[in-house]
Coordinates of C-alpha atoms and ligand atoms in Angstrom, one line a residue:
M1 CA 184.2 -62.7 22.8
D2 CA 186.1 -61.4 19.8
R3 CA 186.2 -57.7 19.1
F4 CA 183.5 -57.7 16.6
A5 CA 181.1 -59.4 19.0
S6 CA 181.9 -57.1 21.8
L7 CA 181.4 -54.1 19.5
L8 CA 178.1 -55.5 18.5
A9 CA 177.1 -56.1 22.1
C10 CA 178.0 -52.5 22.8
L11 CA 176.0 -51.2 19.9
V12 CA 173.0 -53.3 20.9
F13 CA 173.2 -52.0 24.4
W14 CA 173.3 -48.4 23.4
A15 CA 170.6 -48.8 20.8
L16 CA 168.3 -50.3 23.3
P17 CA 165.9 -48.0 25.1
L18 CA 166.3 -47.7 28.9
H19 CA 166.8 -51.2 30.2
A20 CA 164.6 -52.5 33.0
A21 CA 167.0 -51.7 35.8
S22 CA 167.2 -48.0 34.8
L23 CA 163.6 -47.5 33.9
P24 CA 162.3 -44.5 35.9
N25 CA 159.3 -45.0 38.1
I26 CA 156.3 -43.0 36.8
V27 CA 153.9 -41.2 39.1
L28 CA 151.0 -39.4 37.6
L29 CA 149.3 -37.1 40.1
Y30 CA 145.9 -36.4 38.6
A31 CA 143.7 -33.8 40.2
D32 CA 140.0 -33.4 39.6
D33 CA 138.7 -30.0 38.4
L34 CA 141.9 -28.2 39.5
G35 CA 142.2 -25.0 37.4
Y36 CA 145.3 -23.6 35.8
G37 CA 145.2 -20.6 38.2
D38 CA 144.4 -22.7 41.3
V39 CA 148.1 -23.3 42.1
S40 CA 150.5 -20.7 43.2
C41 CA 153.2 -21.7 40.7
N42 CA 150.7 -20.6 38.0
G43 CA 150.1 -17.3 39.6
A44 CA 147.5 -17.9 42.4
T45 CA 148.3 -15.5 45.3
R46 CA 145.5 -16.0 47.8
I47 CA 146.1 -19.7 47.9
K48 CA 149.5 -21.3 48.5
T49 CA 150.4 -24.7 47.1
P50 CA 154.0 -25.3 48.3
N51 CA 154.2 -28.9 47.3
V52 CA 152.9 -28.4 43.8
D53 CA 155.3 -25.4 43.6
R54 CA 158.1 -27.7 44.7
L55 CA 157.5 -29.8 41.6
A56 CA 157.4 -26.7 39.5
E57 CA 160.7 -25.4 40.9
Q58 CA 162.4 -28.7 40.4
G59 CA 160.8 -29.5 37.1
L60 CA 159.2 -28.2 34.0
R61 CA 156.1 -26.1 34.2
F62 CA 153.9 -26.1 31.0
T63 CA 151.9 -23.1 30.1
D64 CA 150.0 -24.8 27.2
G65 CA 149.3 -28.3 28.6
H66 CA 145.9 -29.7 28.0
S67 CA 143.5 -32.3 29.3
A68 CA 141.9 -34.1 26.4
S69 CA 138.4 -32.9 27.3
A70 CA 136.7 -30.3 29.4
T71 CA 135.1 -33.0 31.6
C72 CA 136.3 -36.0 33.5
T73 CA 135.2 -39.2 31.7
P74 CA 136.3 -38.2 28.2
S75 CA 139.5 -36.8 29.5
R76 CA 140.4 -40.0 31.3
Y77 CA 139.3 -42.2 28.4
A78 CA 141.8 -40.3 26.2
L79 CA 144.5 -40.4 28.8
M80 CA 144.1 -44.2 29.1
T81 CA 143.6 -45.1 25.5
G82 CA 145.4 -42.4 23.5
E83 CA 142.2 -41.9 21.5
Y84 CA 140.2 -38.7 21.5
A85 CA 137.0 -39.5 23.3
W86 CA 134.8 -37.6 20.9
R87 CA 135.5 -40.4 18.4
R88 CA 133.5 -42.8 20.5
K89 CA 129.9 -42.7 21.6
G90 CA 129.2 -43.3 25.3
T91 CA 132.3 -41.5 26.6
G92 CA 130.5 -38.6 28.1
I93 CA 130.2 -38.0 31.9
L94 CA 129.2 -41.5 33.2
P95 CA 126.6 -42.4 35.9
G96 CA 127.9 -44.4 38.8
D97 CA 126.6 -47.7 37.5
A98 CA 128.0 -47.5 34.0
R99 CA 129.8 -50.4 32.3
L100 CA 133.6 -50.2 31.7
I101 CA 134.0 -48.1 28.5
I102 CA 137.6 -49.4 27.7
E103 CA 137.6 -52.8 26.1
P104 CA 139.9 -55.3 27.9
G105 CA 142.8 -56.4 25.7
R106 CA 143.2 -53.0 24.2
T107 CA 146.5 -51.2 24.4
T108 CA 146.3 -48.7 27.2
L109 CA 148.7 -46.5 29.2
P110 CA 149.0 -49.0 32.0
S111 CA 149.1 -52.1 29.7
I112 CA 152.0 -50.7 27.8
L113 CA 153.9 -49.9 31.0
K114 CA 153.1 -53.3 32.4
K115 CA 154.4 -54.9 29.2
A116 CA 157.7 -53.0 29.8
G117 CA 158.0 -54.6 33.3
Y118 CA 156.3 -52.0 35.5
A119 CA 154.1 -52.7 38.5
T120 CA 151.0 -50.6 37.8
A121 CA 148.3 -49.2 40.1
A122 CA 145.3 -47.0 39.9
V123 CA 144.4 -45.3 43.2
G124 CA 141.5 -42.8 43.5
K125 CA 138.9 -41.6 41.1
W126 CA 138.0 -44.0 38.3
H127 CA 134.8 -42.8 36.4
L128 CA 135.4 -45.0 33.4
G129 CA 132.7 -47.5 34.3
L130 CA 133.0 -51.0 35.8
G131 CA 131.7 -54.4 34.8
A132 CA 130.5 -55.7 31.4
E133 CA 126.8 -55.8 32.1
K134 CA 124.6 -54.7 35.0
L135 CA 126.9 -54.8 37.9
D136 CA 126.4 -56.6 41.2
W137 CA 128.3 -54.5 43.7
N138 CA 128.2 -57.4 46.2
G139 CA 130.2 -59.8 43.9
D140 CA 133.3 -59.6 41.8
I141 CA 133.5 -56.1 40.3
K142 CA 135.0 -56.7 36.8
P143 CA 136.1 -56.0 34.2
G144 CA 137.7 -52.9 35.6
P145 CA 141.3 -51.4 35.9
L146 CA 142.8 -54.9 36.5
E147 CA 141.5 -56.1 33.1
I148 CA 143.0 -53.1 31.2
G149 CA 146.5 -53.2 32.5
F150 CA 146.6 -52.3 36.2
D151 CA 148.0 -54.8 38.7
Y152 CA 146.3 -53.1 41.7
C153 CA 143.5 -50.7 42.2
F154 CA 141.8 -48.8 45.0
L155 CA 139.0 -46.8 43.6
I156 CA 136.4 -44.2 44.1
P157 CA 134.2 -46.0 41.4
A158 CA 132.7 -42.9 39.8
T159 CA 132.9 -39.5 41.5
G160 CA 132.5 -38.2 45.1
D161 CA 129.1 -36.9 44.3
R162 CA 127.7 -40.1 42.7
V163 CA 126.7 -43.3 44.4
P164 CA 127.9 -45.9 45.2
C165 CA 129.8 -44.1 48.0
V166 CA 132.1 -47.0 48.7
Y167 CA 135.7 -47.9 47.8
V168 CA 136.5 -50.8 45.5
E169 CA 139.9 -52.5 46.0
N170 CA 140.8 -54.8 43.2
H171 CA 137.5 -56.7 42.5
R172 CA 135.7 -56.1 45.8
V173 CA 133.9 -53.4 47.7
V174 CA 136.0 -52.7 50.8
G175 CA 134.4 -53.4 54.2
L176 CA 131.1 -54.8 52.8
D177 CA 128.9 -56.8 55.1
P178 CA 127.3 -59.5 53.0
A179 CA 124.2 -59.2 55.2
D180 CA 123.7 -55.7 54.1
P181 CA 124.0 -55.8 50.3
I182 CA 124.4 -52.8 48.1
E183 CA 121.9 -51.7 45.5
V184 CA 122.4 -48.7 43.3
S185 CA 120.1 -47.0 40.7
F186 CA 120.3 -43.8 38.7
K187 CA 116.7 -44.3 37.4
M188 CA 114.5 -44.9 40.4
R189 CA 114.7 -44.9 44.1
V190 CA 115.9 -48.1 45.8
G191 CA 115.5 -48.8 49.5
N192 CA 114.0 -46.3 51.8
E193 CA 116.8 -44.1 52.9
P194 CA 116.1 -40.4 53.0
T195 CA 116.9 -38.2 50.1
G196 CA 118.1 -34.6 50.1
K197 CA 115.1 -33.5 48.2
E198 CA 112.6 -34.7 50.8
H199 CA 114.8 -34.1 53.9
P200 CA 117.0 -31.1 53.4
E201 CA 117.0 -30.7 57.2
L202 CA 119.2 -33.8 57.5
L203 CA 122.0 -32.3 55.4
K204 CA 125.3 -30.9 56.5
L205 CA 126.0 -29.7 52.9
R206 CA 123.0 -28.6 50.8
P207 CA 122.9 -28.9 47.0
S208 CA 122.7 -25.8 44.8
H209 CA 121.5 -27.8 41.8
G210 CA 120.9 -31.5 41.3
H211 CA 122.6 -33.7 43.9
D212 CA 119.4 -34.2 45.9
M213 CA 119.1 -38.0 46.0
T214 CA 120.3 -40.5 48.6
I215 CA 121.9 -38.9 51.6
I216 CA 125.3 -40.4 52.5
N217 CA 127.4 -38.9 55.4
G218 CA 125.0 -36.0 55.6
I219 CA 125.4 -35.1 51.9
S220 CA 122.9 -35.9 49.2
R221 CA 124.3 -37.4 46.0
I222 CA 123.5 -38.0 42.4
G223 CA 121.8 -41.4 42.3
Y224 CA 120.1 -43.7 44.7
M225 CA 121.8 -46.3 47.0
T226 CA 120.8 -48.6 49.7
G227 CA 122.7 -51.1 51.9
G228 CA 126.5 -51.3 52.3
K229 CA 126.4 -49.2 55.4
S230 CA 129.6 -50.6 56.9
A231 CA 131.4 -49.9 53.6
R232 CA 130.4 -46.3 53.0
W233 CA 133.2 -43.7 52.8
V234 CA 133.6 -40.7 55.1
D235 CA 134.3 -37.8 52.8
E236 CA 136.5 -36.0 55.3
D237 CA 138.9 -39.0 55.3
M238 CA 138.9 -39.6 51.6
A239 CA 142.2 -37.8 50.8
D240 CA 144.0 -39.5 53.7
T241 CA 142.6 -42.9 52.7
I242 CA 143.6 -42.8 49.1
T243 CA 147.0 -41.2 49.9
S244 CA 147.9 -44.0 52.3
K245 CA 147.0 -46.6 49.7
A246 CA 149.2 -44.8 47.1
V247 CA 152.1 -44.6 49.6
S248 CA 151.8 -48.3 50.4
F249 CA 151.9 -49.2 46.7
I250 CA 155.1 -47.2 46.3
E251 CA 156.6 -48.9 49.4
R252 CA 155.7 -52.3 48.2
N253 CA 157.2 -51.7 44.8
K254 CA 160.3 -49.6 45.7
D255 CA 162.7 -52.2 44.3
R256 CA 161.2 -52.4 40.8
P257 CA 159.9 -49.9 38.2
F258 CA 156.3 -48.8 39.1
F259 CA 153.6 -46.7 37.5
L260 CA 151.2 -45.0 39.9
Y261 CA 148.1 -43.3 38.6
F262 CA 147.0 -41.3 41.7
A263 CA 143.7 -39.7 40.8
T264 CA 142.6 -37.5 43.7
H265 CA 139.0 -36.7 44.5
D266 CA 140.0 -33.1 45.3
I267 CA 139.0 -30.6 44.2
H268 CA 135.7 -32.0 42.9
V269 CA 132.4 -31.6 44.7
P270 CA 131.4 -32.3 47.3
R271 CA 134.3 -30.3 48.8
V272 CA 134.5 -31.7 52.3
P273 CA 138.0 -31.2 53.7
H274 CA 139.4 -33.1 56.7
P275 CA 139.1 -30.9 59.9
R276 CA 142.8 -30.1 59.7
F277 CA 142.2 -28.1 56.5
A278 CA 138.7 -26.8 57.2
G279 CA 138.7 -23.0 57.3
K280 CA 142.5 -22.8 56.6
S281 CA 142.4 -21.2 53.2
G282 CA 140.0 -18.3 54.0
M283 CA 138.3 -19.2 50.7
G284 CA 135.8 -21.7 52.0
P285 CA 135.9 -25.4 51.3
R286 CA 137.0 -25.0 47.6
G287 CA 140.2 -23.3 48.8
D288 CA 140.5 -25.8 51.7
V289 CA 140.5 -28.8 49.4
I290 CA 143.2 -27.2 47.2
L291 CA 145.3 -27.1 50.4
Q292 CA 144.3 -30.8 51.0
F293 CA 145.3 -31.7 47.4
D294 CA 148.6 -30.0 47.9
D295 CA 149.2 -31.9 51.1
C296 CA 148.5 -35.2 49.3
V297 CA 151.1 -34.2 46.7
G298 CA 153.5 -33.5 49.5
R299 CA 153.1 -36.9 51.1
I300 CA 153.7 -38.7 47.8
L301 CA 156.9 -36.6 47.2
D302 CA 158.0 -37.2 50.7
T303 CA 157.6 -40.9 50.2
L304 CA 159.8 -40.8 47.1
D305 CA 162.4 -38.9 49.1
R306 CA 162.2 -41.2 52.1
L307 CA 162.7 -44.3 49.9
N308 CA 165.4 -42.5 48.0
L309 CA 163.4 -42.9 44.7
A310 CA 163.0 -39.2 43.8
G311 CA 166.0 -39.1 41.5
N312 CA 164.8 -41.9 39.3
T313 CA 161.1 -41.1 39.3
L314 CA 159.3 -39.1 36.6
V315 CA 156.5 -37.2 38.3
I316 CA 153.7 -35.7 36.2
L317 CA 151.0 -33.5 37.8
S318 CA 147.9 -32.4 36.0
S319 CA 144.1 -32.1 36.2
D320 CA 141.3 -33.8 34.3
N321 CA 139.6 -30.6 33.2
G322 CA 139.4 -26.9 34.0
P323 CA 137.9 -25.4 37.1
V324 CA 134.3 -24.7 38.2
V325 CA 133.2 -22.7 41.2
D326 CA 129.6 -23.8 41.9
D327 CA 129.3 -27.4 40.7
G328 CA 126.2 -28.3 42.6
Y329 CA 126.6 -27.7 46.4
Q330 CA 126.2 -24.6 48.5
D331 CA 129.8 -24.6 49.7
D332 CA 130.5 -20.8 49.7
A333 CA 132.8 -21.2 46.7
V334 CA 131.1 -18.3 44.8
E335 CA 130.8 -16.1 47.9
K336 CA 134.5 -16.5 48.9
L337 CA 136.1 -16.4 45.5
G338 CA 137.0 -12.7 45.6
N339 CA 139.7 -11.9 43.1
H340 CA 141.0 -15.5 42.8
K341 CA 141.0 -16.7 39.2
P342 CA 140.6 -20.5 39.1
A343 CA 141.4 -20.6 35.4
G344 CA 144.2 -18.1 35.6
P345 CA 144.5 -16.0 32.5
W346 CA 142.3 -18.3 30.4
R347 CA 138.6 -17.7 29.7
G348 CA 135.9 -20.2 30.7
G349 CA 136.5 -23.4 32.8
K350 CA 135.1 -26.9 33.1
Y351 CA 132.6 -27.7 30.4
S352 CA 133.9 -24.8 28.2
N353 CA 135.2 -24.5 24.7
F354 CA 137.3 -21.6 25.8
E355 CA 140.9 -22.4 26.9
G356 CA 139.9 -22.7 30.5
G357 CA 138.1 -25.9 29.7
T358 CA 141.3 -27.9 29.0
R359 CA 144.3 -25.7 29.7
V360 CA 145.3 -27.1 33.1
P361 CA 148.3 -27.3 35.3
L362 CA 151.0 -29.5 33.9
L363 CA 154.2 -30.1 35.7
V364 CA 156.9 -32.7 34.9
R365 CA 159.8 -33.5 37.3
W366 CA 162.6 -35.9 36.8
P367 CA 165.7 -34.8 38.6
G368 CA 168.9 -35.3 36.6
R369 CA 167.0 -35.7 33.3
V370 CA 164.5 -32.8 33.1
K371 CA 166.0 -29.3 33.4
P372 CA 163.9 -27.1 35.5
G373 CA 162.1 -24.3 33.7
V374 CA 159.0 -23.2 31.8
S375 CA 157.8 -24.6 28.5
D376 CA 155.3 -23.1 26.2
A377 CA 155.0 -26.3 24.1
L378 CA 151.5 -27.4 23.1
V379 CA 151.0 -30.8 24.7
C380 CA 148.0 -32.9 25.7
Q381 CA 147.4 -35.8 28.1
V382 CA 146.3 -37.9 25.1
D383 CA 150.0 -37.9 24.2
L384 CA 151.2 -39.6 27.4
L385 CA 150.6 -43.1 26.1
A386 CA 152.8 -42.7 23.0
S387 CA 155.3 -40.6 24.9
L388 CA 155.7 -43.0 27.8
A389 CA 155.7 -45.9 25.4
A390 CA 158.7 -44.3 23.7
L391 CA 160.4 -43.7 27.0
V392 CA 160.2 -47.3 28.0
G393 CA 161.0 -48.7 24.6
Q394 CA 157.6 -50.1 23.6
T395 CA 156.3 -50.0 20.1
L396 CA 152.7 -49.3 19.4
G397 CA 150.7 -51.3 16.9
P398 CA 149.3 -49.5 13.9
D399 CA 145.8 -49.3 15.5
D400 CA 146.8 -48.5 19.0
A401 CA 146.4 -45.1 20.6
P402 CA 145.2 -43.4 17.3
D403 CA 145.5 -39.8 18.6
S404 CA 148.6 -40.1 20.8
L405 CA 151.7 -38.4 19.6
N406 CA 155.2 -39.0 21.0
M407 CA 155.8 -35.7 22.7
L408 CA 158.6 -37.1 24.9
P409 CA 161.2 -34.5 23.8
A410 CA 158.8 -31.6 24.7
L411 CA 157.7 -33.3 27.9
L412 CA 161.3 -33.7 29.0
G413 CA 162.2 -30.2 28.0
E414 CA 164.5 -31.4 25.2
A415 CA 162.3 -29.7 22.5
E416 CA 160.7 -26.3 22.8
T417 CA 157.8 -27.1 20.7
G418 CA 155.2 -29.8 21.0
R419 CA 152.2 -30.5 18.8
E420 CA 151.5 -28.4 15.7
Q421 CA 147.8 -29.1 16.1
L422 CA 145.5 -30.3 18.8
V423 CA 141.8 -30.9 18.8
E424 CA 140.2 -29.5 22.0
H425 CA 136.9 -31.0 23.1
A426 CA 134.1 -29.6 25.2
G427 CA 130.5 -29.1 23.8
V428 CA 131.9 -28.7 20.3
L429 CA 135.4 -29.3 18.9
S430 CA 138.1 -26.7 18.4
L431 CA 141.3 -26.9 16.5
R432 CA 144.5 -25.4 17.9
S433 CA 147.1 -24.8 15.2
G434 CA 150.0 -23.0 16.8
K435 CA 148.6 -19.9 18.5
W436 CA 145.5 -20.0 16.4
K437 CA 142.3 -21.5 17.7
Y438 CA 139.2 -22.2 15.7
I439 CA 136.0 -23.1 17.6
K440 CA 133.3 -24.9 15.5
P441 CA 129.9 -23.4 15.4
G442 CA 127.7 -24.5 18.3
K443 CA 124.1 -24.1 19.4
G444 CA 124.9 -20.7 20.8
Q445 CA 124.4 -21.4 24.5
K446 CA 126.6 -18.7 26.1
V447 CA 126.6 -19.9 29.7
H448 CA 126.5 -23.4 31.3
R449 CA 123.2 -23.9 33.1
N450 CA 123.7 -23.8 36.9
T451 CA 127.5 -23.4 37.0
N452 CA 127.6 -20.1 35.1
V453 CA 130.7 -21.1 33.2
E454 CA 131.1 -19.3 29.9
L455 CA 130.8 -22.0 27.3
G456 CA 132.3 -20.4 24.3
N457 CA 129.6 -21.5 22.0
D458 CA 128.6 -19.5 19.0
P459 CA 126.4 -20.4 16.1
E460 CA 128.9 -18.7 13.7
G461 CA 132.1 -20.3 14.9
Q462 CA 135.0 -18.4 16.3
L463 CA 138.6 -17.7 15.5
Y464 CA 141.1 -16.4 18.0
H465 CA 144.8 -15.7 18.1
L466 CA 145.9 -16.8 21.5
G467 CA 149.3 -15.0 21.3
D468 CA 147.7 -11.5 20.8
D469 CA 144.5 -12.4 22.6
P470 CA 145.0 -15.1 25.3
G471 CA 141.6 -14.2 26.8
E472 CA 139.7 -15.1 23.6
T473 CA 137.9 -11.8 23.5
K474 CA 138.2 -10.8 19.8
N475 CA 136.6 -13.2 17.4
L476 CA 138.5 -12.8 14.1
L477 CA 136.2 -15.0 12.0
S478 CA 134.9 -12.3 9.8
E479 CA 138.3 -10.6 9.4
Q480 CA 140.0 -13.8 8.4
P481 CA 137.4 -16.1 6.8
D482 CA 139.9 -18.0 4.7
R483 CA 142.0 -19.0 7.7
A484 CA 138.8 -20.1 9.6
R485 CA 137.6 -22.1 6.6
E486 CA 141.0 -23.8 6.3
M487 CA 141.1 -24.7 10.0
S488 CA 137.5 -25.9 9.8
S489 CA 138.4 -28.3 6.9
S490 CA 141.5 -29.4 8.7
L491 CA 139.4 -30.3 11.7
D492 CA 136.9 -32.2 9.5
R493 CA 139.7 -34.2 8.0
I494 CA 141.0 -35.2 11.4
Q495 CA 137.5 -36.3 12.4
Q496 CA 137.0 -38.3 9.2
A497 CA 140.4 -39.9 9.3
G498 CA 139.5 -41.7 12.5
R499 CA 143.0 -41.1 13.7
S500 CA 145.6 -38.4 13.9
R501 CA 148.8 -40.4 14.8
P502 CA 150.8 -40.8 11.6
Ligands
LIG601 C1 127.6 -33.0 36.3 C2 127.3 -32.7 37.8 C3 128.5 -32.1 38.4 C4 129.7 -33.0 38.3 C5 129.9 -33.4 36.8 C6 131.0 -34.4 36.6 C7 124.9 -32.2 38.1 C8 123.9 -31.1 38.1 N1 126.2 -31.8 37.9 O1 126.5 -33.6 35.7 O2 128.3 -31.9 39.8 O3 129.5 -34.2 39.0 O4 128.7 -33.9 36.3 O5 132.2 -33.9 36.9 O6 124.6 -33.3 38.4 S1 133.5 -34.6 36.3 O7 134.6 -33.8 36.7 O8 133.5 -35.9 36.9 O9 133.3 -34.6 34.8
LIG602 CA1 136.8 -33.4 36.7

């Protein structure tokens, strides 16, 4: 090779993004309903989360990290597609028999990583629908994760409190006896199994609102189900079951770059800890399943250590929405809450337009690359697609991931600031612009029915300065009408443009 050619080769090498051999593994630990204040690294004192804290000590802890919505399905939709869910009808909380809401063929977080050479897996809660039309749970369950970029999946199809209460591995229900076919309905009763409504005496955990349909494992659920007896999950074993699937995936792929989306059931309802965690938190089952979640995190981190992968693995931990205390079962969460603040310093929680709806734990660890510390950068899970695409050297097409911004420098702690603006989504839309937050006028419902979460809904709209007033207590709308108007039109423009990625 002459000198020119070798110089060129050198330049090409350096200009290239990380090449396959050095691509970091990516593990996304995604909790369900875990609040900002539910982990001790964010200030919880009555509950200790040593494994989550280990990530915080060795990595970057974000104080202004957001899920894309204040409930599960829209949050996960945005995480997977890089598109704000409020742009699309049908992305609200899905029933357990909903169709897949992400079109196969579309660029997704897993598809872009797969294209870059990653082995990809989704293990745990899905809740993005399955199948293209009415699904036969006894046949091939598709399209699903495998059709949108995952190589492997082991799923809780919807939520722990929704039927069907069975696991799906790749295209099949696990452990199904063909002689006992599954039928599921959210409209009418199917089969003749007892419901919680008619037979509360059969329940080991009673509902506080809703959740009174088919009884599975002594717990009545949302929806009706019959059959599939040999395939039904045991709630107490769920955390162990999915963690062991996640660990096996890591073991199988230890010699090549992998992406693991590990979406725990904890700490969603029904909160049914394994006996080794029951009663251990002193805060009832809600506290116990926080300990259980922390244990799952520990087992994943230990696996990375054991296989000598930790140094080259980017671990991200977050939650799909803010916290809720009573979300439908009489599990002592309200009674044993005491002075614990699930949303930390933020107001509201799951379902809420206040910061507690979407401001969730966000931790990023990549030893050797990410300097441990704390970051106040404004970032959102909708940004993971563009950011991780940049990390692995993939370019997005013009119509891909329309709201995903490359926040890699902020996520890796190389930049102190993140987004200038973010649309937060709960019942209505809000615009964050720096420390300012404008909440659109809503119907005025103050408190969420049943859960008692403060919704942050006001018919006049609201304006807060989160620097001076992190608790969103002082509405500055009438003091600063011009600023509110400006932010309102800015939000309208983002809505109308159909995209926000330049
Ligand atoms: C609500 C359920 C709640 C929970 C939520 C979804 C009732 C009364 N409440 O409709 O218990 O399942 O949906 O939670 O049914 S999420 O985290 O998956 O968005
Ligand atoms: Ca959730």
